[in-house]
Amino acid sequence: MTSAATATKSPRRSALGPTIIIVAVLVLALFLSAGVVTEWLWFDQLGVSQVLRTQWLSRAVLFLIGFLVLGGLVFLNLQLAFRSRPIYAPSTPEQRNLDRYREAIEPLRKVALIAVPAVLGFFGGVAMNSQWQTMLLWLNGEPFGEVDPQFGLDLSFYTFTLPAVRFLVSFLMAAVFLSAVGALVTHYLYGGVQAVPEPGMTRAARIHLGVAAAVFALLLGVSYWLDRYSLLTQQQDRFDGAGYTDIHAVLPGREILAGIAVVVAAMFVVATLRGTWKLPAIAVALMVVAAIVIGGIYPALVQRFQVVPNEQQFEQEYIQRNINATLAAYGLEEVDKIDYSATLDAEQGALREDAESAASIRLMDPTIISPTFRQLQQIRQYYTFPRDLSVDRYQLEGGSQDTVISVRELNLDGLGTRNWVNDHTIYTHGYGVVAAYGNTARGDGQPRFFEGDIPSQGELGDYEPRIYFGQQSPTYSIVGAPAGSEPREVDYPSDEDSGEVRTTYAGDGGPVVSNLLLQSLFAIKFGSQEILFSDSVTNVSQVLWDRDPRVRVEKVAPFLKVDSRTYPAVVDTDGDGTKEVVWIVDAYTTSNDYPYSKREQLSEATINSSLLDANGQPRNAMTSLPESVNYIRNSVKAVVNAYDGSVQLYAWDTEDPVLASWAKVYPDLVQPYTEMSGDLMSHVRYPEDLFKVQRTILNRYHVTDAQRFFTQADFWRTPTDPTEEAGDTPQPPYYLTLRMPGQEEPAFSLTTSFILDDNQRNVLRGFAAVDGDAGSEDGVKAEGYGKIRLLEVASGTAVPGPGQVQNNFDTNQDAANVINILNSQGSRALSGNLLTLPVGGGFLYVQPVYAQASTGTQYPLLRYVLVAFGDQVGFATTLDEALDQVFGGDSGAEAGDAGVQPVDPIDPGATPPTDPDPEATGTPTPTPSPTESAGTPETGGFDLTTPEGRLGQALADAKTAMDDSRQAQVDGDWAAYGEAQAALNEALGRAIAAQEELDAAG
């Protein structure tokens, strides 16, 4: 009895299975929470948790709406179709065949009726979720205060309302269609609809499908009606927006089709009552025919036989709409156009009125001298500088000075030993700012630094030099330590016994890892178990990540698109006298739905030669921007603190309705620009990427007359960079301090040139400069900021363009001789940026020429300056000498004006500003050696009584001097290096003189 009772008991279930499931769920939850929690901590630490909260909430709500609408409609229609199925015994072979299918799917029916809507609902939720920014703008859109020229609607309808409504209509059409398909399949499987032996359906199926078709037809009619407005934002070949055919043929066609769609919907409703599908079938056929005839054939006939023969006349009104809208959308309505009758003849004293512009010519090319910064100011191998340095201006002794500036960032690849402790807890930050005058060089060709070394010293005063947040910061660092503990983080090298000065981070730059759970979450996030077990991680440690200034701004303000250029500045951000290193980031609001405005591909408009990597591929361009826009505003200036990573957003364009709309979504996220300190405002500049987009637009839209625009005869293009040996990338715009014609005072400006849109000729047709001085230290926004002045060269004047000038430089005999010598004697000549300046009544071109060793330690030094005015070329070791060659010995700019050089605080013994010696503005002028002057017959085996012998001896001496230079670099003996460089210059001078003698002798 007992055994029988025992046998009937059910076996005891093992707890292993449920335990594994629970553990798996917990582990999955932990991994998911690692991303969610750490992201929340990042935003909360910056005090902008509302950004993440709003984004998550809006996405969740939209996902739920999309899930319920699509999934709910499909579920409702499937249920209605199933519940209204006919109940009868199958009597035909076809019905019996379907009965077998029904029996096969019956076990899965309940699951399918839930699973299918759930899966479709998920995809619907994802689709709706992706439109969170579109929906938020629709709900919070501010008016533009301007109306479109066709319908008289405020432009906000097109930029905020129309995109959202079109998406909703398309979403509902997809939901109704999928629901109708599901209902049709269900009705067919359960006998409500039959195809054989005779087509037919039950009354319930007819009503169900008829109502669905009527709703779909109504939504199609709404879509046709919305198409009318979308005509104004369409992209076309000649100009964007609606043209004559669109307004007079396509638009009324869409109205007719919308009316037919309503009739079709009514016919489907009638069909549900009368039980016949003839009327809706006729209506659908009518709509198809109308769509072909009215929507396609008729507009094509109007275009071909009415518009094309009279296109200029018919399209004039609509081209003018496009011109006006494009100029407004890109902020080009108030471009100051100046007819510039450029002279090609350089006259004595021609630069006298433009001496200030000539004095500010930037000879330091920020895209070339980065290796020089690294060689002279890197200090240790674990520091580095970016490939492209930044251009700014500072108030120094003698006034405002254009500068080349960068921060000394951390380079983990330079560490001798790479391990987790070094990479993430010891080497955590860069150190200090290095800055040099932009318009002068030392006598040996090196940049003339006014800030540098470690510890930092120079003209910028005291500031926090540690760079924890930068463009090349490590993926993450763990910083901070308990009070009283020994510092771990390497600050900078020293001559002490330890060889290094160390520090402990004292800022508030990241979340505190205060407990084991947070350590676990960060260990999962970064895939580093060391975070759990390292003694370097304590309960007061902070985790710093997402440290690139551009990334931080994009995360804090996801509605903004950031500029590809981020530049550092040493400023007093709070006005309390305390200076800090900050990164200034320009950010944009954009739209792709501005009526009649020209669409621009940003990836093409913002790329140039300075943004190409070593392989010629784009790097750090505006990858975050959409593919195309037709409205853009530099609405926000963002500031990221290099020490604590804090982000401040300032509303720069107070009239931008897009920014005003987002301000309603994120209250108090963006501050008024009036909160900027005067010192910070003085370093704000006009953004480079915006200007690149604007100049691309100006290539065509400098023509504001519709008839001239139609002919396309006066279109321009941006010249390719002539200093690039290969490729066809545009020349970058350049920051310069200059005074444009009609401008009272010189201003820090961003400049560009334009050439004729002709692949055969590189002729200058225009030159533009935008005033980039945002304000002074008094904190008042400059009235002239953003003012674009466009010089239009008379069509009858053939002013050489950058390509022609570069050709003249390359073929100039004096320059070619020297460059050939440089390129053949263990060194390599590098052409710097080719600058264009409207001075002297014409256009002056200036190009610095650098030289660097071809092997071993390589870094460029300024050696010569090329100058061109018209077809006249000057080539000398200083800018003043080159100008005097072109302008007949009297350029009108005094030697000091063309290369102002304040005393170098890093090298107090450098040439003072008033020193007229050529070394003040470039490399020394080569002079004949004493032995050559005395006519010594032989030296080192060369006969110095002949030009050939003197050339051979000079080249041999040059090689010896270069060898001495390289050895001095290796030894770190900079005094010896300077002597060797002077000897090299002297030898090259003798070589040039000897070569000229040989050339003269024929």
PDB file of N, CA, C and O in Angstrom, residues 231 236 348 400 518 567 600 865 903 921 967 980 990:
ATOM      1  N   LEU A 231       5.105  70.627 -52.599  1.00  0.00           N
ATOM      2  CA  LEU A 231       5.677  71.115 -53.852  1.00  0.00           C
ATOM      3  C   LEU A 231       6.651  72.260 -53.596  1.00  0.00           C
ATOM      4  O   LEU A 231       7.629  72.439 -54.323  1.00  0.00           O
ATOM      5  N   GLN A 236      14.766  70.310 -57.276  1.00  0.00           N
ATOM      6  CA  GLN A 236      14.748  70.187 -58.734  1.00  0.00           C
ATOM      7  C   GLN A 236      16.138  70.466 -59.285  1.00  0.00           C
ATOM      8  O   GLN A 236      17.053  70.852 -58.554  1.00  0.00           O
ATOM      9  N   GLN A 348      54.434 101.894 -56.260  1.00  0.00           N
ATOM     10  CA  GLN A 348      55.110 102.253 -55.019  1.00  0.00           C
ATOM     11  C   GLN A 348      54.131 102.935 -54.070  1.00  0.00           C
ATOM     12  O   GLN A 348      53.344 103.783 -54.472  1.00  0.00           O
ATOM     13  N   SER A 400      45.707  93.973 -30.412  1.00  0.00           N
ATOM     14  CA  SER A 400      45.161  92.676 -30.741  1.00  0.00           C
ATOM     15  C   SER A 400      46.094  91.938 -31.699  1.00  0.00           C
ATOM     16  O   SER A 400      46.557  92.506 -32.687  1.00  0.00           O
ATOM     17  N   LEU A 518      27.853  50.576  -8.337  1.00  0.00           N
ATOM     18  CA  LEU A 518      28.259  51.500  -9.389  1.00  0.00           C
ATOM     19  C   LEU A 518      29.560  51.043 -10.042  1.00  0.00           C
ATOM     20  O   LEU A 518      29.739  51.173 -11.254  1.00  0.00           O
ATOM     21  N   TYR A 567      37.767  75.018 -30.906  1.00  0.00           N
ATOM     22  CA  TYR A 567      39.025  75.705 -30.617  1.00  0.00           C
ATOM     23  C   TYR A 567      39.115  76.094 -29.141  1.00  0.00           C
ATOM     24  O   TYR A 567      38.114  76.408 -28.494  1.00  0.00           O
ATOM     25  N   GLU A 600      21.218  72.037 -49.668  1.00  0.00           N
ATOM     26  CA  GLU A 600      22.663  71.922 -49.780  1.00  0.00           C
ATOM     27  C   GLU A 600      23.135  70.664 -49.074  1.00  0.00           C
ATOM     28  O   GLU A 600      22.737  70.398 -47.934  1.00  0.00           O
ATOM     29  N   VAL A 865      59.101  83.714 -48.004  1.00  0.00           N
ATOM     30  CA  VAL A 865      57.747  84.215 -48.223  1.00  0.00           C
ATOM     31  C   VAL A 865      57.601  84.567 -49.700  1.00  0.00           C
ATOM     32  O   VAL A 865      58.446  85.253 -50.277  1.00  0.00           O
ATOM     33  N   VAL A 903      58.145  91.332 -27.702  1.00  0.00           N
ATOM     34  CA  VAL A 903      59.175  90.537 -27.043  1.00  0.00           C
ATOM     35  C   VAL A 903      58.615  89.183 -26.650  1.00  0.00           C
ATOM     36  O   VAL A 903      57.519  89.074 -26.113  1.00  0.00           O
ATOM     37  N   THR A 921      61.302  89.469 -38.968  1.00  0.00           N
ATOM     38  CA  THR A 921      60.097  88.992 -39.639  1.00  0.00           C
ATOM     39  C   THR A 921      60.317  87.735 -40.453  1.00  0.00           C
ATOM     40  O   THR A 921      59.506  87.381 -41.272  1.00  0.00           O
ATOM     41  N   GLN A 967      72.066  66.634 -35.330  1.00  0.00           N
ATOM     42  CA  GLN A 967      72.763  66.173 -34.136  1.00  0.00           C
ATOM     43  C   GLN A 967      72.420  67.049 -32.935  1.00  0.00           C
ATOM     44  O   GLN A 967      72.256  66.556 -31.805  1.00  0.00           O
ATOM     45  N   ALA A 980      73.752  76.129 -36.136  1.00  0.00           N
ATOM     46  CA  ALA A 980      73.767  75.295 -37.336  1.00  0.00           C
ATOM     47  C   ALA A 980      72.760  75.789 -38.358  1.00  0.00           C
ATOM     48  O   ALA A 980      73.016  75.772 -39.568  1.00  0.00           O
ATOM     49  N   ARG A 990      74.815  81.435 -50.379  1.00  0.00           N
ATOM     50  CA  ARG A 990      75.928  81.337 -51.307  1.00  0.00           C
ATOM     51  C   ARG A 990      75.583  80.440 -52.507  1.00  0.00           C
ATOM     52  O   ARG A 990      75.983  80.685 -53.639  1.00  0.00           O
TER      53      ARG A 990
END
